[in-house]
Amino acid sequence: MNLKNNFGNPVSLSHNLINFVFPGDPEYKISKIDVDNFKISKIELNSHIGTHIDFPGHLNHKNVNDTDFSKFSKSYLKLMDNKIIYENALCIFYNSKNTEYFENEDKFNELKDIINKNNVKILILNTNTYKLWGNPEYFNHDLKLDKYLERILELNIDIIATDCASIGNYNVHKKLLDKMLIIENLTNLEFFYNQIFVFLGMPLDINIPDGSPINIIGFINKY
């Protein structure tokens, strides 16, 4: 029996790690060390390098050591318990000229129906910015989600994700992280345009409260 037949083809949605960091963030460095005739690499990286997930501790006002778990979103607590993300995801095209899912009432209701009927827990906003990875212009893209925040918060999802360097400013992060988690810097989204697919995400299990690089695999639908 070939168990692989039960899954679609896997596609990595995480960028390769290179020294391409958000302006002002610590750089990515690798140095070689000799230990008893063995080679070991010393890796220096920040917790929000490349494709990464934002936790509530990314915001200065959050005390992630607080034992009152009611202060944290259910999605954050679920991830802390399960250690991995294994959910249905929906990828839609979005930019400043393609906002119909949030501007148009009928399209927004259609989006909500799709999410609810298919148990979608991750909404991905694909702007095609990922194609600029490695180019300084990559960091200039603004999703301009401010006026759609209330719409997004209405959706029954655990994670909002994008191929951009940032989902938005501090206020956008604060409102979203009060209810859900954020994933930034996705890639290879051309395989999943307007599709629902299985999303497998594995953050580093290192107990860092602000976030973590994350390795993500999307499975292309077979049917």
Short mmCIF file of C-alpha atoms in Angstrom, two decimals:
data_model
loop_
_atom_site.label_atom_id
_atom_site.label_comp_id
_atom_site.label_asym_id
_atom_site.label_seq_id
_atom_site.Cartn_x
_atom_site.Cartn_y
_atom_site.Cartn_z
CA MET A 1 0.00 0.00 0.00
CA ASN A 2 1.38 3.38 -1.00
CA LEU A 3 0.21 5.86 1.61
CA LYS A 4 1.42 8.76 -0.53
CA ASN A 5 -1.54 8.11 -2.84
CA ASN A 6 -3.79 9.59 -0.15
CA PHE A 7 -2.14 13.01 -0.46
CA GLY A 8 -1.66 15.56 -3.21
CA ASN A 9 1.81 16.62 -4.32
CA PRO A 10 3.63 18.61 -1.62
CA VAL A 11 4.82 22.17 -2.31
CA SER A 12 7.02 24.17 0.04
CA LEU A 13 5.44 27.51 0.95
CA SER A 14 8.48 28.68 2.92
CA HIS A 15 11.32 30.76 1.51
CA ASN A 16 14.87 29.50 1.71
CA LEU A 17 16.80 31.16 4.54
CA ILE A 18 19.09 33.90 3.28
CA ASN A 19 20.31 37.18 4.71
CA PHE A 20 17.24 39.05 3.50
CA VAL A 21 15.65 40.47 6.62
CA PHE A 22 13.10 43.16 7.37
CA PRO A 23 14.86 46.54 7.58
CA GLY A 24 16.21 46.98 11.11
CA ASP A 25 15.99 43.30 12.09
CA PRO A 26 19.13 41.34 13.09
CA GLU A 27 20.94 39.82 10.13
CA TYR A 28 21.26 36.14 9.29
CA LYS A 29 24.80 34.80 9.75
CA ILE A 30 26.52 31.42 9.45
CA SER A 31 30.02 30.73 10.70
CA LYS A 32 32.04 27.50 10.73
CA ILE A 33 33.47 26.03 13.91
CA ASP A 34 35.92 23.12 14.30
CA VAL A 35 35.15 20.84 17.26
CA ASP A 36 37.33 17.75 17.76
CA ASN A 37 37.90 17.36 14.00
CA PHE A 38 34.20 17.84 13.23
CA LYS A 39 32.69 20.77 11.36
CA ILE A 40 29.77 22.55 13.03
CA SER A 41 27.90 25.55 11.73
CA LYS A 42 26.95 28.35 14.09
CA ILE A 43 23.72 29.95 12.92
CA GLU A 44 22.54 33.40 14.02
CA LEU A 45 19.01 34.40 13.06
CA ASN A 46 16.09 36.42 14.35
CA SER A 47 12.73 34.86 15.19
CA HIS A 48 10.97 36.65 12.30
CA ILE A 49 13.33 35.78 9.47
CA GLY A 50 11.91 34.53 6.20
CA THR A 51 8.58 32.73 6.35
CA HIS A 52 7.51 33.06 9.97
CA ILE A 53 4.58 33.06 12.35
CA ASP A 54 3.71 35.88 14.75
CA PHE A 55 2.67 35.03 18.32
CA PRO A 56 1.00 37.39 20.83
CA GLY A 57 4.38 38.11 22.43
CA HIS A 58 5.36 39.98 19.26
CA LEU A 59 3.55 42.96 20.81
CA ASN A 60 5.12 44.83 23.72
CA HIS A 61 1.85 45.07 25.65
CA LYS A 62 1.42 41.29 25.90
CA ASN A 63 2.75 39.44 28.94
CA VAL A 64 3.14 35.95 27.49
CA ASN A 65 4.16 34.56 30.88
CA ASP A 66 0.76 35.47 32.30
CA THR A 67 -1.03 32.38 33.61
CA ASP A 68 -4.44 33.81 32.72
CA PHE A 69 -4.91 31.87 29.47
CA SER A 70 -8.17 33.69 28.75
CA LYS A 71 -6.02 36.60 27.55
CA PHE A 72 -4.73 34.60 24.57
CA SER A 73 -6.52 33.55 21.40
CA LYS A 74 -7.76 29.97 21.06
CA SER A 75 -5.61 29.59 17.94
CA TYR A 76 -2.44 30.42 19.93
CA LEU A 77 -3.33 28.03 22.73
CA LYS A 78 -4.13 25.28 20.22
CA LEU A 79 -0.74 25.67 18.56
CA MET A 80 1.07 25.64 21.91
CA ASP A 81 -0.67 22.36 22.65
CA ASN A 82 -0.34 20.66 19.25
CA LYS A 83 3.05 22.11 18.17
CA ILE A 84 2.05 21.88 14.50
CA ILE A 85 -0.56 23.45 12.23
CA TYR A 86 -2.60 20.98 10.18
CA GLU A 87 -5.64 22.69 8.71
CA ASN A 88 -7.60 23.50 5.57
CA ALA A 89 -6.41 26.72 3.95
CA LEU A 90 -7.98 29.00 1.35
CA CYS A 91 -5.79 31.15 -0.91
CA ILE A 92 -7.36 34.23 -2.53
CA PHE A 93 -5.84 36.97 -4.67
CA TYR A 94 -5.70 40.33 -2.94
CA ASN A 95 -4.13 43.74 -3.56
CA SER A 96 -5.18 47.38 -3.46
CA LYS A 97 -7.13 46.90 -6.72
CA ASN A 98 -8.57 43.48 -5.89
CA THR A 99 -10.47 43.90 -2.63
CA GLU A 100 -13.87 42.62 -3.71
CA TYR A 101 -14.06 39.95 -1.01
CA PHE A 102 -14.00 42.68 1.62
CA GLU A 103 -15.61 45.58 -0.25
CA ASN A 104 -18.59 43.79 -1.77
CA GLU A 105 -21.19 42.48 0.67
CA ASP A 106 -22.22 39.55 -1.54
CA LYS A 107 -18.60 38.50 -2.13
CA PHE A 108 -17.84 38.78 1.58
CA ASN A 109 -20.80 36.56 2.43
CA GLU A 110 -19.61 34.13 -0.25
CA LEU A 111 -16.18 34.09 1.40
CA LYS A 112 -17.71 33.41 4.82
CA ASP A 113 -19.80 30.56 3.39
CA ILE A 114 -16.77 28.95 1.75
CA ILE A 115 -14.80 29.17 4.98
CA ASN A 116 -17.59 27.77 7.14
CA LYS A 117 -18.72 24.98 4.81
CA ASN A 118 -15.19 23.71 4.21
CA ASN A 119 -13.85 24.12 7.75
CA VAL A 120 -11.18 26.53 6.49
CA LYS A 121 -9.01 27.80 9.35
CA ILE A 122 -6.33 29.64 7.38
CA LEU A 123 -6.98 32.49 4.95
CA ILE A 124 -4.08 33.38 2.67
CA LEU A 125 -3.94 36.76 0.94
CA ASN A 126 -1.83 36.28 -2.19
CA THR A 127 -0.50 39.55 -3.63
CA ASN A 128 2.21 37.99 -5.84
CA THR A 129 4.77 40.01 -3.86
CA TYR A 130 6.64 36.77 -3.14
CA LYS A 131 8.03 36.99 -6.68
CA LEU A 132 10.16 39.96 -5.50
CA TRP A 133 11.89 37.91 -2.79
CA GLY A 134 15.52 39.05 -2.54
CA ASN A 135 14.75 42.45 -4.08
CA PRO A 136 14.62 45.47 -1.70
CA GLU A 137 11.33 46.47 -3.38
CA TYR A 138 9.79 43.50 -1.60
CA PHE A 139 9.57 45.49 1.62
CA ASN A 140 7.69 48.39 0.03
CA HIS A 141 4.39 46.55 -0.42
CA ASP A 142 1.57 47.63 1.91
CA LEU A 143 -1.51 45.41 2.19
CA LYS A 144 -3.59 48.36 3.46
CA LEU A 145 -5.76 46.10 5.57
CA ASP A 146 -6.70 48.77 8.12
CA LYS A 147 -10.18 49.38 6.74
CA TYR A 148 -10.90 45.66 6.37
CA LEU A 149 -9.86 44.55 9.84
CA GLU A 150 -13.40 44.24 11.16
CA ARG A 151 -14.33 42.09 8.17
CA ILE A 152 -11.39 39.78 8.74
CA LEU A 153 -12.20 39.50 12.44
CA GLU A 154 -15.71 38.33 11.50
CA LEU A 155 -14.29 35.29 9.75
CA ASN A 156 -14.14 31.98 11.60
CA ILE A 157 -10.42 31.44 11.05
CA ASP A 158 -7.38 30.78 13.25
CA ILE A 159 -4.68 32.25 11.01
CA ILE A 160 -4.39 35.07 8.48
CA ALA A 161 -1.41 34.69 6.16
CA THR A 162 0.23 36.57 3.30
CA ASP A 163 3.19 36.52 0.94
CA CYS A 164 4.16 40.06 2.04
CA ALA A 165 6.87 41.03 4.53
CA SER A 166 4.27 42.37 6.95
CA ILE A 167 0.52 42.11 7.42
CA GLY A 168 0.46 45.76 8.50
CA ASN A 169 1.41 48.25 11.21
CA TYR A 170 1.31 47.81 14.99
CA ASN A 171 -2.42 48.49 15.21
CA VAL A 172 -3.19 45.86 12.54
CA HIS A 173 -0.99 43.31 14.32
CA LYS A 174 -2.57 44.08 17.69
CA LYS A 175 -6.15 43.63 16.55
CA LEU A 176 -5.42 40.46 14.60
CA LEU A 177 -3.23 38.82 17.27
CA ASP A 178 -5.97 39.30 19.85
CA LYS A 179 -8.01 36.73 17.90
CA MET A 180 -5.72 34.80 15.57
CA LEU A 181 -2.14 34.13 14.49
CA ILE A 182 -0.29 35.75 11.59
CA ILE A 183 1.99 34.15 9.01
CA GLU A 184 4.11 36.34 6.72
CA ASN A 185 6.47 35.82 3.76
CA LEU A 186 4.80 32.85 2.07
CA THR A 187 5.94 31.72 -1.37
CA ASN A 188 4.92 29.45 -4.28
CA LEU A 189 1.28 30.48 -4.01
CA GLU A 190 0.69 30.16 -7.76
CA PHE A 191 -0.08 26.48 -7.12
CA PHE A 192 -3.02 27.31 -4.86
CA TYR A 193 -4.77 30.31 -6.41
CA ASN A 194 -8.46 30.29 -5.38
CA GLN A 195 -8.09 26.81 -3.93
CA ILE A 196 -8.77 25.09 -0.64
CA PHE A 197 -5.89 22.81 0.29
CA VAL A 198 -4.26 20.99 3.19
CA PHE A 199 -1.75 23.20 5.01
CA LEU A 200 0.95 21.71 7.25
CA GLY A 201 3.05 24.17 9.24
CA MET A 202 5.84 23.43 11.71
CA PRO A 203 7.28 26.31 13.74
CA LEU A 204 10.49 25.73 15.67
CA ASP A 205 9.64 24.29 19.08
CA ILE A 206 11.91 26.64 21.00
CA ASN A 207 9.52 28.39 23.39
CA ILE A 208 10.11 31.89 22.02
CA PRO A 209 7.05 34.02 22.82
CA ASP A 210 7.15 36.50 19.92
CA GLY A 211 7.20 34.13 16.94
CA SER A 212 9.24 31.64 14.97
CA PRO A 213 10.46 30.74 11.51
CA ILE A 214 8.07 28.14 10.14
CA ASN A 215 8.40 25.39 7.58
CA ILE A 216 5.17 25.04 5.60
CA ILE A 217 3.98 22.45 3.11
CA GLY A 218 0.85 22.78 1.01
CA PHE A 219 -0.64 19.70 -0.63
CA ILE A 220 -1.99 20.24 -4.15
CA ASN A 221 -5.50 18.86 -4.50
CA LYS A 222 -5.65 15.58 -6.42
CA TYR A 223 -9.36 15.72 -7.21
#
